[in-house]
Amino acid sequence: ATSISTPGSIIKNHVIETMNAHNQDAGVQQWACAALWNVHLATTSEKRRAKEKPGTINIVNTVVTAMQKHPSVLVLLENACGALAVMVMCEHNAGAFRDEIKSVYTEIVNTMTRYPTVENLQRISICALINLCAKMGNEKYVPPKCIKSLIDTINHFPSNIELISQ
């Protein structure tokens, strides 16, 4: 398939450029992660995703960096985990995830560990980890800390069937 610049890829590149230019501003990072999450959700056609030109800027690294720089901003962390959960399912992001697999796992697990009682954040983080394991399972790297965080989350929310059943 021929690579084309779609409106989604153009938006993503501008969002990443903005994140990199304003990486100390938690508000910019928070809303940029939300935008990435939504743009990836809106790109529902797998054929359209397959034709999309991969970004020249490492989208995964930029989101992980936002999580590292602003670990106390819950909405940013939720949006970042949501963005990572959907971005990993896009084939054109596979290389970026392979390059950043350890830091992605680490940041998601760190987020889960820091906020064990924030149910929505735990739910989104679990979705991100499950998608990451499903899509990148052939990478043969699932840190023990990741498994421990999943078990801790399930133990912390035993009455929440929806959270456990993910």
PDB file of C-alpha atoms in Angstrom, residues 3-150:
ATOM      1  CA  SER A   3       1.859   5.733   2.194  1.00  0.00           C
ATOM      2  CA  ILE A   4      -0.258   8.852   2.283  1.00  0.00           C
ATOM      3  CA  SER A   5      -0.558  11.716   4.679  1.00  0.00           C
ATOM      4  CA  THR A   6      -4.042  11.448   6.103  1.00  0.00           C
ATOM      5  CA  PRO A   7      -5.718  14.130   8.200  1.00  0.00           C
ATOM      6  CA  GLY A   8      -5.116  11.864  11.218  1.00  0.00           C
ATOM      7  CA  SER A   9      -1.379  11.554  10.577  1.00  0.00           C
ATOM      8  CA  ILE A  10      -1.056  15.301   9.990  1.00  0.00           C
ATOM      9  CA  ILE A  11      -2.883  16.032  13.266  1.00  0.00           C
ATOM     10  CA  LYS A  12      -0.759  13.502  15.170  1.00  0.00           C
ATOM     11  CA  ASN A  13       2.466  15.045  13.866  1.00  0.00           C
ATOM     12  CA  HIS A  14       1.351  18.535  14.902  1.00  0.00           C
ATOM     13  CA  VAL A  15       0.278  17.290  18.329  1.00  0.00           C
ATOM     14  CA  ILE A  16       3.655  15.593  18.880  1.00  0.00           C
ATOM     15  CA  GLU A  17       5.518  18.712  17.749  1.00  0.00           C
ATOM     16  CA  THR A  18       3.454  20.749  20.226  1.00  0.00           C
ATOM     17  CA  MET A  19       4.136  18.245  23.023  1.00  0.00           C
ATOM     18  CA  ASN A  20       7.868  18.415  22.349  1.00  0.00           C
ATOM     19  CA  ALA A  21       7.840  22.223  22.234  1.00  0.00           C
ATOM     20  CA  HIS A  22       5.926  22.503  25.530  1.00  0.00           C
ATOM     21  CA  ASN A  23       7.085  19.405  27.419  1.00  0.00           C
ATOM     22  CA  GLN A  24       7.167  21.213  30.788  1.00  0.00           C
ATOM     23  CA  ASP A  25       3.515  22.282  30.538  1.00  0.00           C
ATOM     24  CA  ALA A  26       1.351  19.556  32.096  1.00  0.00           C
ATOM     25  CA  GLY A  27      -1.827  21.095  30.647  1.00  0.00           C
ATOM     26  CA  VAL A  28      -0.501  20.905  27.092  1.00  0.00           C
ATOM     27  CA  GLN A  29       0.668  17.333  27.698  1.00  0.00           C
ATOM     28  CA  GLN A  30      -2.678  16.312  29.211  1.00  0.00           C
ATOM     29  CA  TRP A  31      -4.769  17.626  26.315  1.00  0.00           C
ATOM     30  CA  ALA A  32      -2.297  16.465  23.693  1.00  0.00           C
ATOM     31  CA  CYS A  33      -2.495  12.899  25.033  1.00  0.00           C
ATOM     32  CA  ALA A  34      -6.300  13.170  24.935  1.00  0.00           C
ATOM     33  CA  ALA A  35      -6.089  14.344  21.329  1.00  0.00           C
ATOM     34  CA  LEU A  36      -3.829  11.422  20.376  1.00  0.00           C
ATOM     35  CA  TRP A  37      -6.168   8.985  22.082  1.00  0.00           C
ATOM     36  CA  ASN A  38      -9.172  10.402  20.220  1.00  0.00           C
ATOM     37  CA  VAL A  39      -7.452  10.642  16.838  1.00  0.00           C
ATOM     38  CA  HIS A  40      -6.397   7.000  17.089  1.00  0.00           C
ATOM     39  CA  LEU A  41      -9.908   5.960  18.139  1.00  0.00           C
ATOM     40  CA  ALA A  42     -11.364   7.905  15.208  1.00  0.00           C
ATOM     41  CA  THR A  43      -9.097   6.070  12.782  1.00  0.00           C
ATOM     42  CA  THR A  44     -11.288   2.991  12.836  1.00  0.00           C
ATOM     43  CA  SER A  45     -10.639   1.706   9.342  1.00  0.00           C
ATOM     44  CA  GLU A  46      -7.726  -0.735   9.377  1.00  0.00           C
ATOM     45  CA  LYS A  47      -7.233  -0.097   5.645  1.00  0.00           C
ATOM     46  CA  ARG A  48      -6.937   3.620   6.318  1.00  0.00           C
ATOM     47  CA  ARG A  49      -4.484   2.953   9.162  1.00  0.00           C
ATOM     48  CA  ALA A  50      -2.381   0.673   6.974  1.00  0.00           C
ATOM     49  CA  LYS A  51      -2.002   3.411   4.352  1.00  0.00           C
ATOM     50  CA  GLU A  52      -1.124   6.089   6.848  1.00  0.00           C
ATOM     51  CA  LYS A  53       2.409   7.394   6.663  1.00  0.00           C
ATOM     52  CA  PRO A  54       4.336   6.663   9.878  1.00  0.00           C
ATOM     53  CA  GLY A  55       5.240   9.804  11.745  1.00  0.00           C
ATOM     54  CA  THR A  56       8.805  10.961  11.622  1.00  0.00           C
ATOM     55  CA  ILE A  57       8.611  11.906  15.285  1.00  0.00           C
ATOM     56  CA  ASN A  58       8.558   9.093  17.826  1.00  0.00           C
ATOM     57  CA  ILE A  59       4.994   9.345  19.078  1.00  0.00           C
ATOM     58  CA  VAL A  60       5.439   6.633  21.707  1.00  0.00           C
ATOM     59  CA  ASN A  61       8.536   8.198  23.242  1.00  0.00           C
ATOM     60  CA  THR A  62       6.787  11.576  23.425  1.00  0.00           C
ATOM     61  CA  VAL A  63       3.823  10.137  25.347  1.00  0.00           C
ATOM     62  CA  VAL A  64       6.086   8.189  27.717  1.00  0.00           C
ATOM     63  CA  THR A  65       8.174  11.329  28.318  1.00  0.00           C
ATOM     64  CA  ALA A  66       4.999  13.251  29.222  1.00  0.00           C
ATOM     65  CA  MET A  67       4.182  10.542  31.793  1.00  0.00           C
ATOM     66  CA  GLN A  68       7.700  10.725  33.235  1.00  0.00           C
ATOM     67  CA  LYS A  69       7.762  14.525  33.469  1.00  0.00           C
ATOM     68  CA  HIS A  70       4.290  14.871  35.011  1.00  0.00           C
ATOM     69  CA  PRO A  71       3.717  11.793  37.213  1.00  0.00           C
ATOM     70  CA  SER A  72       1.318  13.618  39.536  1.00  0.00           C
ATOM     71  CA  VAL A  73      -1.190  14.772  36.894  1.00  0.00           C
ATOM     72  CA  LEU A  74      -3.845  12.046  36.943  1.00  0.00           C
ATOM     73  CA  VAL A  75      -5.795  13.212  33.897  1.00  0.00           C
ATOM     74  CA  LEU A  76      -2.588  13.330  31.862  1.00  0.00           C
ATOM     75  CA  LEU A  77      -1.721   9.789  32.973  1.00  0.00           C
ATOM     76  CA  GLU A  78      -5.214   8.526  32.088  1.00  0.00           C
ATOM     77  CA  ASN A  79      -5.036  10.170  28.669  1.00  0.00           C
ATOM     78  CA  ALA A  80      -1.496   8.898  28.074  1.00  0.00           C
ATOM     79  CA  CYS A  81      -2.415   5.309  29.001  1.00  0.00           C
ATOM     80  CA  GLY A  82      -5.533   5.558  26.819  1.00  0.00           C
ATOM     81  CA  ALA A  83      -3.458   6.855  23.908  1.00  0.00           C
ATOM     82  CA  LEU A  84      -0.896   4.065  24.351  1.00  0.00           C
ATOM     83  CA  ALA A  85      -3.699   1.478  24.547  1.00  0.00           C
ATOM     84  CA  VAL A  86      -5.037   2.422  21.124  1.00  0.00           C
ATOM     85  CA  MET A  87      -1.748   3.407  19.481  1.00  0.00           C
ATOM     86  CA  VAL A  88      -0.228  -0.037  20.041  1.00  0.00           C
ATOM     87  CA  MET A  89      -3.010  -1.542  17.934  1.00  0.00           C
ATOM     88  CA  CYS A  90      -1.951   0.494  14.857  1.00  0.00           C
ATOM     89  CA  GLU A  91       0.528  -1.353  12.660  1.00  0.00           C
ATOM     90  CA  HIS A  92       2.370   1.813  11.665  1.00  0.00           C
ATOM     91  CA  ASN A  93       3.335   2.354  15.326  1.00  0.00           C
ATOM     92  CA  ALA A  94       4.867  -1.121  15.767  1.00  0.00           C
ATOM     93  CA  GLY A  95       8.456   0.023  15.273  1.00  0.00           C
ATOM     94  CA  ALA A  96       8.099   2.817  17.808  1.00  0.00           C
ATOM     95  CA  PHE A  97       6.660   0.399  20.365  1.00  0.00           C
ATOM     96  CA  ARG A  98       9.465  -2.114  19.734  1.00  0.00           C
ATOM     97  CA  ASP A  99      12.027   0.643  20.324  1.00  0.00           C
ATOM     98  CA  GLU A 100      10.310   1.819  23.514  1.00  0.00           C
ATOM     99  CA  ILE A 101       8.799  -1.425  24.865  1.00  0.00           C
ATOM    100  CA  LYS A 102      10.676  -1.399  28.182  1.00  0.00           C
ATOM    101  CA  SER A 103       9.937   2.259  28.952  1.00  0.00           C
ATOM    102  CA  VAL A 104       6.262   1.848  27.969  1.00  0.00           C
ATOM    103  CA  TYR A 105       5.804  -1.100  30.319  1.00  0.00           C
ATOM    104  CA  THR A 106       7.760   0.656  33.043  1.00  0.00           C
ATOM    105  CA  GLU A 107       5.750   3.880  32.900  1.00  0.00           C
ATOM    106  CA  ILE A 108       2.382   2.122  32.817  1.00  0.00           C
ATOM    107  CA  VAL A 109       3.378  -0.073  35.756  1.00  0.00           C
ATOM    108  CA  ASN A 110       4.823   2.917  37.654  1.00  0.00           C
ATOM    109  CA  THR A 111       1.528   4.731  37.125  1.00  0.00           C
ATOM    110  CA  MET A 112      -0.459   1.751  38.412  1.00  0.00           C
ATOM    111  CA  THR A 113       1.843   1.432  41.404  1.00  0.00           C
ATOM    112  CA  ARG A 114       1.672   5.151  42.288  1.00  0.00           C
ATOM    113  CA  TYR A 115      -2.144   5.262  42.150  1.00  0.00           C
ATOM    114  CA  PRO A 116      -3.468   1.841  43.207  1.00  0.00           C
ATOM    115  CA  THR A 117      -6.803   3.244  44.399  1.00  0.00           C
ATOM    116  CA  VAL A 118      -7.675   5.327  41.316  1.00  0.00           C
ATOM    117  CA  GLU A 119     -10.010   2.890  39.629  1.00  0.00           C
ATOM    118  CA  ASN A 120     -10.394   4.593  36.237  1.00  0.00           C
ATOM    119  CA  LEU A 121      -6.626   4.990  35.899  1.00  0.00           C
ATOM    120  CA  GLN A 122      -6.166   1.327  36.821  1.00  0.00           C
ATOM    121  CA  ARG A 123      -8.787   0.279  34.251  1.00  0.00           C
ATOM    122  CA  ILE A 124      -7.176   2.296  31.438  1.00  0.00           C
ATOM    123  CA  SER A 125      -3.704   1.085  32.438  1.00  0.00           C
ATOM    124  CA  ILE A 126      -4.852  -2.528  32.340  1.00  0.00           C
ATOM    125  CA  CYS A 127      -6.296  -1.983  28.853  1.00  0.00           C
ATOM    126  CA  ALA A 128      -2.961  -0.533  27.749  1.00  0.00           C
ATOM    127  CA  LEU A 129      -0.996  -3.460  29.191  1.00  0.00           C
ATOM    128  CA  ILE A 130      -3.351  -6.064  27.722  1.00  0.00           C
ATOM    129  CA  ASN A 131      -3.184  -4.473  24.271  1.00  0.00           C
ATOM    130  CA  LEU A 132       0.578  -4.150  24.575  1.00  0.00           C
ATOM    131  CA  CYS A 133       0.958  -7.808  25.536  1.00  0.00           C
ATOM    132  CA  ALA A 134      -1.453  -8.904  22.794  1.00  0.00           C
ATOM    133  CA  LYS A 135       0.200  -6.887  20.056  1.00  0.00           C
ATOM    134  CA  MET A 136       3.824  -7.077  21.148  1.00  0.00           C
ATOM    135  CA  GLY A 137       3.782 -10.538  22.739  1.00  0.00           C
ATOM    136  CA  ASN A 138       6.271 -11.813  20.198  1.00  0.00           C
ATOM    137  CA  GLU A 139       8.808  -9.398  21.681  1.00  0.00           C
ATOM    138  CA  LYS A 140       9.167 -11.849  24.585  1.00  0.00           C
ATOM    139  CA  TYR A 141       9.392  -9.080  27.158  1.00  0.00           C
ATOM    140  CA  VAL A 142       6.780  -8.919  29.859  1.00  0.00           C
ATOM    141  CA  PRO A 143       8.496  -7.697  33.016  1.00  0.00           C
ATOM    142  CA  PRO A 144       7.590  -9.477  36.264  1.00  0.00           C
ATOM    143  CA  LYS A 145       6.673  -6.041  37.671  1.00  0.00           C
ATOM    144  CA  CYS A 146       3.952  -5.819  35.008  1.00  0.00           C
ATOM    145  CA  ILE A 147       2.390  -9.119  36.076  1.00  0.00           C
ATOM    146  CA  LYS A 148       2.615  -8.077  39.730  1.00  0.00           C
ATOM    147  CA  SER A 149       0.790  -4.788  38.993  1.00  0.00           C
ATOM    148  CA  LEU A 150      -2.004  -6.628  37.218  1.00  0.00           C
TER     149      LEU A 150
END
